[in-house]
Short mmCIF file of C-alpha atoms in Angstrom, two decimals:
data_model
loop_
_atom_site.label_atom_id
_atom_site.label_comp_id
_atom_site.label_asym_id
_atom_site.label_seq_id
_atom_site.Cartn_x
_atom_site.Cartn_y
_atom_site.Cartn_z
CA UNK D 1289 -1.37 -2.16 33.03
CA UNK D 1290 -0.34 0.01 30.07
CA UNK D 1291 -2.86 1.72 27.81
CA UNK D 1292 -3.49 -0.42 24.74
CA UNK D 1293 -3.47 0.54 21.07
CA UNK D 1294 -3.07 -1.45 17.86
CA UNK D 1295 -3.02 -1.35 14.08
CA UNK D 1296 -5.34 -3.63 12.14
CA UNK D 1297 -5.06 -4.57 8.47
CA UNK D 1298 -4.68 -7.47 6.08
CA UNK D 1299 -1.92 -8.41 5.51
CA UNK D 1300 -0.28 -6.86 8.54
CA UNK D 1301 3.14 -8.55 8.78
CA UNK D 1302 4.82 -5.66 6.90
CA UNK D 1303 3.57 -2.92 9.22
CA UNK D 1304 5.99 -0.44 10.79
CA UNK D 1305 3.35 1.01 13.13
CA UNK D 1306 4.35 -0.88 16.32
CA UNK D 1307 7.96 0.24 15.85
CA UNK D 1308 6.94 3.84 15.15
CA UNK D 1309 4.57 4.15 18.09
CA UNK D 1310 7.02 2.37 20.37
CA UNK D 1311 9.69 4.93 19.48
CA UNK D 1312 7.19 7.76 19.98
CA UNK D 1313 6.18 6.43 23.41
CA UNK D 1314 9.79 6.09 24.49
CA UNK D 1315 10.65 9.61 23.34
CA UNK D 1316 7.59 11.14 25.02
CA UNK D 1317 7.77 9.13 28.25
CA UNK D 1318 4.40 7.50 27.61
CA UNK D 1319 3.46 4.07 28.94
CA UNK D 1320 1.51 2.13 26.33
CA UNK D 1321 1.29 -1.18 24.50
CA UNK D 1322 0.91 -1.15 20.72
CA UNK D 1323 0.26 -4.33 18.78
CA UNK D 1324 -0.62 -5.52 15.28
CA UNK D 1325 -3.81 -7.42 14.47
CA UNK D 1326 -4.38 -9.47 11.31
CA UNK D 1327 -7.85 -8.37 10.26
CA UNK D 1328 -10.55 -10.81 9.25
CA UNK D 1329 -12.45 -10.05 6.05
CA UNK D 1330 -15.57 -11.55 7.60
CA UNK D 1331 -15.09 -10.35 11.17
CA UNK D 1332 -13.33 -6.99 11.09
CA UNK D 1333 -16.06 -5.13 12.98
CA UNK D 1334 -16.22 -7.79 15.67
CA UNK D 1335 -12.43 -7.61 16.11
CA UNK D 1336 -12.52 -3.84 16.60
CA UNK D 1337 -15.37 -4.05 19.09
CA UNK D 1338 -13.62 -6.85 20.99
CA UNK D 1339 -10.41 -4.81 21.18
CA UNK D 1340 -12.43 -1.96 22.68
CA UNK D 1341 -14.17 -4.32 25.11
CA UNK D 1342 -10.78 -5.64 26.20
CA UNK D 1343 -9.68 -2.14 27.17
CA UNK D 1344 -8.18 -0.81 23.94
CA UNK D 1345 -8.21 2.97 23.62
CA UNK D 1346 -7.53 3.43 19.93
CA UNK D 1347 -6.57 1.78 16.65
CA UNK D 1348 -4.83 2.63 13.42
CA UNK D 1349 -6.58 1.25 10.35
CA UNK D 1350 -4.82 0.19 7.18
CA UNK D 1351 -5.89 -1.53 3.96
CA UNK D 1352 -8.39 -2.94 3.25
CA UNK D 1353 -10.48 -1.77 6.21
CA UNK D 1354 -10.47 2.06 6.11
CA UNK D 1355 -13.96 2.30 4.60
CA UNK D 1356 -15.40 -0.23 7.04
CA UNK D 1357 -13.79 1.54 9.99
CA UNK D 1358 -15.44 4.77 8.87
CA UNK D 1359 -18.83 3.05 8.73
CA UNK D 1360 -18.35 1.48 12.16
CA UNK D 1361 -17.74 4.83 13.85
CA UNK D 1362 -20.58 6.91 15.28
CA UNK D 1363 -18.55 10.13 15.30
CA UNK D 1364 -16.49 11.31 12.30
CA UNK D 1365 -14.14 14.22 11.65
CA UNK D 1366 -14.59 16.45 8.59
CA UNK D 1367 -11.49 14.89 7.04
CA UNK D 1368 -12.83 11.38 7.55
CA UNK D 1369 -16.22 12.38 6.15
CA UNK D 1370 -14.71 13.74 2.94
CA UNK D 1371 -12.48 10.70 2.50
CA UNK D 1372 -15.30 8.36 3.58
CA UNK D 1373 -12.46 6.45 5.19
CA UNK D 1374 -10.76 6.29 8.58
CA UNK D 1375 -7.13 5.54 9.31
CA UNK D 1376 -7.51 6.03 13.07
CA UNK D 1377 -10.19 5.31 15.66
CA UNK D 1378 -10.55 6.50 19.25
CA UNK D 1379 -12.70 4.71 21.85
CA UNK D 1380 -13.95 7.21 24.40
CA UNK D 1381 -17.11 7.76 26.49
CA UNK D 1382 -18.90 4.90 24.77
CA UNK D 1383 -18.27 6.33 21.29
CA UNK D 1384 -16.10 5.30 18.35
CA UNK D 1385 -14.62 8.40 16.68
CA UNK D 1386 -13.13 8.19 13.19
CA UNK D 1387 -10.26 10.36 11.94
CA UNK D 1388 -8.19 10.44 8.78
CA UNK D 1389 -4.64 11.72 9.17
CA UNK D 1390 -3.28 10.52 5.82
CA UNK D 1391 -3.67 13.87 4.09
CA UNK D 1392 -2.35 16.03 6.91
CA UNK D 1393 0.59 13.64 7.31
CA UNK D 1394 1.39 13.93 3.61
CA UNK D 1395 1.12 17.71 3.69
CA UNK D 1396 3.36 18.01 6.75
CA UNK D 1397 6.01 15.81 5.15
CA UNK D 1398 6.02 17.88 1.96
CA UNK D 1399 5.96 21.29 3.64
CA UNK D 1400 7.80 20.83 6.95
CA UNK D 1401 10.22 18.00 6.22
CA UNK D 1402 10.94 18.54 2.52
CA UNK D 1403 10.62 22.32 2.63
CA UNK D 1404 8.23 22.64 -0.31
CA UNK D 1405 5.24 24.82 0.64
CA UNK D 1406 2.14 24.38 -1.51
CA UNK D 1407 1.09 28.03 -1.32
CA UNK D 1408 0.83 29.54 -4.82
CA UNK D 1409 2.20 26.35 -6.39
CA UNK D 1410 0.57 24.24 -9.09
CA UNK D 1411 0.07 20.76 -7.64
CA UNK D 1412 -0.81 17.60 -9.54
CA UNK D 1413 -2.11 14.48 -7.78
CA UNK D 1414 -2.32 11.23 -9.72
CA UNK D 1415 -5.24 9.00 -8.69
CA UNK D 1416 -8.64 9.54 -7.09
CA UNK D 1417 -8.72 6.89 -4.38
CA UNK D 1418 -8.83 7.13 -0.60
CA UNK D 1419 -5.38 8.70 -0.24
CA UNK D 1420 -6.34 11.58 -2.54
CA UNK D 1421 -9.68 11.99 -0.82
CA UNK D 1422 -7.92 12.28 2.51
CA UNK D 1423 -5.47 14.84 1.16
CA UNK D 1424 -7.93 17.24 -0.49
CA UNK D 1425 -8.89 19.37 2.53
CA UNK D 1426 -5.36 19.74 3.96
CA UNK D 1427 -3.94 20.48 0.50
CA UNK D 1428 -6.57 23.10 -0.36
CA UNK D 1429 -6.13 24.75 3.05
CA UNK D 1430 -2.45 25.14 2.11
CA UNK D 1431 -3.58 27.47 -0.72
CA UNK D 1432 -1.96 26.13 -3.88
CA UNK D 1433 -2.66 28.22 -6.98
CA UNK D 1434 -4.27 25.11 -8.46
CA UNK D 1435 -4.76 21.51 -7.39
CA UNK D 1436 -5.32 19.15 -10.31
CA UNK D 1437 -6.55 15.57 -9.84
CA UNK D 1438 -5.76 13.26 -12.77
CA UNK D 1439 -7.34 9.83 -12.98
CA UNK D 1440 -8.18 7.14 -15.53
CA UNK D 1441 -11.74 6.79 -14.21
CA UNK D 1442 -13.35 10.21 -14.61
CA UNK D 1443 -16.44 9.05 -12.72
CA UNK D 1444 -14.40 8.84 -9.50
CA UNK D 1445 -12.69 12.16 -10.22
CA UNK D 1446 -16.02 13.88 -10.94
CA UNK D 1447 -17.44 12.55 -7.68
CA UNK D 1448 -14.55 14.19 -5.82
CA UNK D 1449 -15.08 17.48 -7.66
CA UNK D 1450 -18.81 17.44 -6.92
CA UNK D 1451 -18.30 16.70 -3.22
CA UNK D 1452 -15.80 19.49 -2.74
CA UNK D 1453 -16.66 22.46 -4.95
CA UNK D 1454 -13.56 24.61 -4.65
CA UNK D 1455 -12.27 27.23 -7.08
CA UNK D 1456 -8.70 25.90 -6.95
CA UNK D 1457 -9.65 22.25 -7.53
CA UNK D 1458 -9.68 20.85 -11.06
CA UNK D 1459 -9.95 17.34 -12.47
CA UNK D 1460 -8.36 16.07 -15.65
CA UNK D 1461 -7.83 13.05 -17.82
CA UNK D 1462 -4.20 12.03 -18.14
CA UNK D 1463 -4.03 12.82 -21.83
CA UNK D 1464 -5.36 16.34 -21.19
CA UNK D 1465 -2.22 17.11 -19.15
CA UNK D 1466 -0.18 17.29 -22.35
CA UNK D 1467 1.71 20.57 -22.49
CA UNK D 1468 1.08 21.47 -18.82
CA UNK D 1469 3.70 21.76 -16.09
CA UNK D 1470 3.46 21.58 -12.30
CA UNK D 1471 5.60 22.48 -9.30
CA UNK D 1472 4.74 19.41 -7.21
CA UNK D 1473 3.55 16.04 -8.52
CA UNK D 1474 2.26 13.35 -6.15
CA UNK D 1475 1.71 9.77 -7.32
CA UNK D 1476 -1.18 8.38 -5.28
CA UNK D 1477 -2.01 5.56 -7.69
CA UNK D 1478 -1.36 1.88 -7.02
CA UNK D 1479 0.80 1.59 -10.16
CA UNK D 1480 4.11 1.55 -8.28
CA UNK D 1481 2.98 -1.35 -6.10
CA UNK D 1482 3.03 -3.54 -9.20
CA UNK D 1483 6.02 -1.92 -10.89
CA UNK D 1484 3.99 0.09 -13.39
CA UNK D 1485 3.84 3.75 -14.39
CA UNK D 1486 0.82 6.07 -14.45
CA UNK D 1487 0.06 7.15 -18.06
CA UNK D 1488 1.64 10.61 -17.77
CA UNK D 1489 2.23 12.52 -21.01
CA UNK D 1490 5.81 13.50 -21.69
CA UNK D 1491 6.93 16.84 -20.33
CA UNK D 1492 4.53 17.04 -17.37
CA UNK D 1493 7.38 16.52 -14.89
CA UNK D 1494 9.82 18.81 -16.66
CA UNK D 1495 9.52 21.87 -14.40
CA UNK D 1496 8.57 20.08 -11.16
CA UNK D 1497 10.44 20.92 -7.96
CA UNK D 1498 9.29 17.73 -6.21
CA UNK D 1499 8.07 14.29 -7.30
CA UNK D 1500 6.49 12.42 -4.39
CA UNK D 1501 5.65 8.71 -4.39
CA UNK D 1502 3.11 7.62 -1.77
CA UNK D 1503 4.43 4.05 -1.77
CA UNK D 1504 7.41 3.67 0.56
CA UNK D 1505 10.31 1.29 0.86
CA UNK D 1506 10.15 0.46 -2.87
CA UNK D 1507 13.30 2.32 -3.86
CA UNK D 1508 13.33 4.06 -7.22
CA UNK D 1509 9.84 3.23 -8.51
CA UNK D 1510 8.96 3.67 -12.22
CA UNK D 1511 7.36 7.04 -11.35
CA UNK D 1512 10.41 8.28 -9.45
CA UNK D 1513 12.73 6.96 -12.16
CA UNK D 1514 10.76 8.91 -14.78
CA UNK D 1515 10.95 12.01 -12.58
CA UNK D 1516 14.72 11.66 -12.20
CA UNK D 1517 15.13 11.26 -15.96
CA UNK D 1518 13.01 14.39 -16.44
CA UNK D 1519 15.41 16.34 -14.22
CA UNK D 1520 13.18 16.79 -11.16
CA UNK D 1521 15.40 18.15 -8.41
CA UNK D 1522 13.76 16.45 -5.41
CA UNK D 1523 12.45 12.88 -5.16
CA UNK D 1524 10.71 11.42 -2.12
CA UNK D 1525 8.73 8.36 -1.15
CA UNK D 1526 5.97 8.04 1.44
CA UNK D 1527 7.98 7.10 4.53
CA UNK D 1528 7.70 10.64 5.87
CA UNK D 1529 3.94 10.61 5.35
CA UNK D 1530 3.75 7.28 7.21
CA UNK D 1531 5.57 8.70 10.22
CA UNK D 1532 3.78 12.05 10.21
CA UNK D 1533 0.28 10.54 10.10
CA UNK D 1534 1.32 8.24 12.95
CA UNK D 1535 2.46 11.28 14.94
CA UNK D 1536 -0.93 12.93 14.38
CA UNK D 1537 -2.71 9.83 15.68
CA UNK D 1538 -0.36 9.61 18.68
CA UNK D 1539 -1.08 13.25 19.53
CA UNK D 1540 -4.83 12.69 19.13
CA UNK D 1541 -4.72 9.75 21.54
CA UNK D 1542 -2.09 10.94 24.03
CA UNK D 1543 -2.22 14.74 23.96
CA UNK D 1544 1.46 15.16 23.04
CA UNK D 1545 2.94 15.27 19.55
CA UNK D 1546 6.25 13.44 19.18
CA UNK D 1547 9.20 14.65 17.15
CA UNK D 1548 9.40 12.75 13.87
CA UNK D 1549 12.81 13.44 12.32
CA UNK D 1550 14.74 10.63 14.05
CA UNK D 1551 12.04 8.07 13.23
CA UNK D 1552 11.89 9.13 9.57
CA UNK D 1553 15.67 8.87 9.33
CA UNK D 1554 15.60 5.41 10.85
CA UNK D 1555 13.02 4.11 8.36
CA UNK D 1556 14.30 5.86 5.23
CA UNK D 1557 15.66 3.62 2.48
CA UNK D 1558 17.82 5.14 -0.26
CA UNK D 1559 15.96 5.68 -3.52
CA UNK D 1560 18.19 3.47 -5.64
#
């Protein structure tokens, strides 16, 4: 019987995780089964525990269960603790260990795949939700000259700043960005999911080398369209992040890290 893994979320019918992990297993010569589970709002924890009881070795966690997965775990990585969210669980020696690979997957896509190192660059992240929380440690370890978090709700942004007191980390209201420029701008808000645009002042994107949209498979979102009109040289969506965080989870579970380029190419949709 093959080792069992799964992704759980709600809704789950759109997930690419079974395809991604199936391709990874094939490329690495690993025998495993990877399924998708429609999570129950009332019974998520019971579903996870039942999957473990039935022999499951690990799970990927997607919306809206990342916070609950973190709470369910009895062991948590530093990344998961800062994000207060888990996107991967491992069941081992009677323990449930929580990890968060979203940030390191995003960083690897930007630096390794897109060739845009963060070191000594000014980086702007839009939003202060779980994706930003997960990215803070990996991004700061990459040594940007400054990492600015812009958000509508300053309470959430201040909470991030207070939890991670770092000399290169700054928070800002959107309107206070007027007149500033950045090398890399990442949209981690939910605006693009509903066809809207974060309230960026004009000119912020003017000198950017890269505009990165966390949403994937949406084509030219309002944020990416604005970036193109501003003359940003490089546009990218989150498909690379999706594949890279999956590769991190696969390596955590299986002890071998798969190559990602072919899988990213297979899932990439033209930004038009």
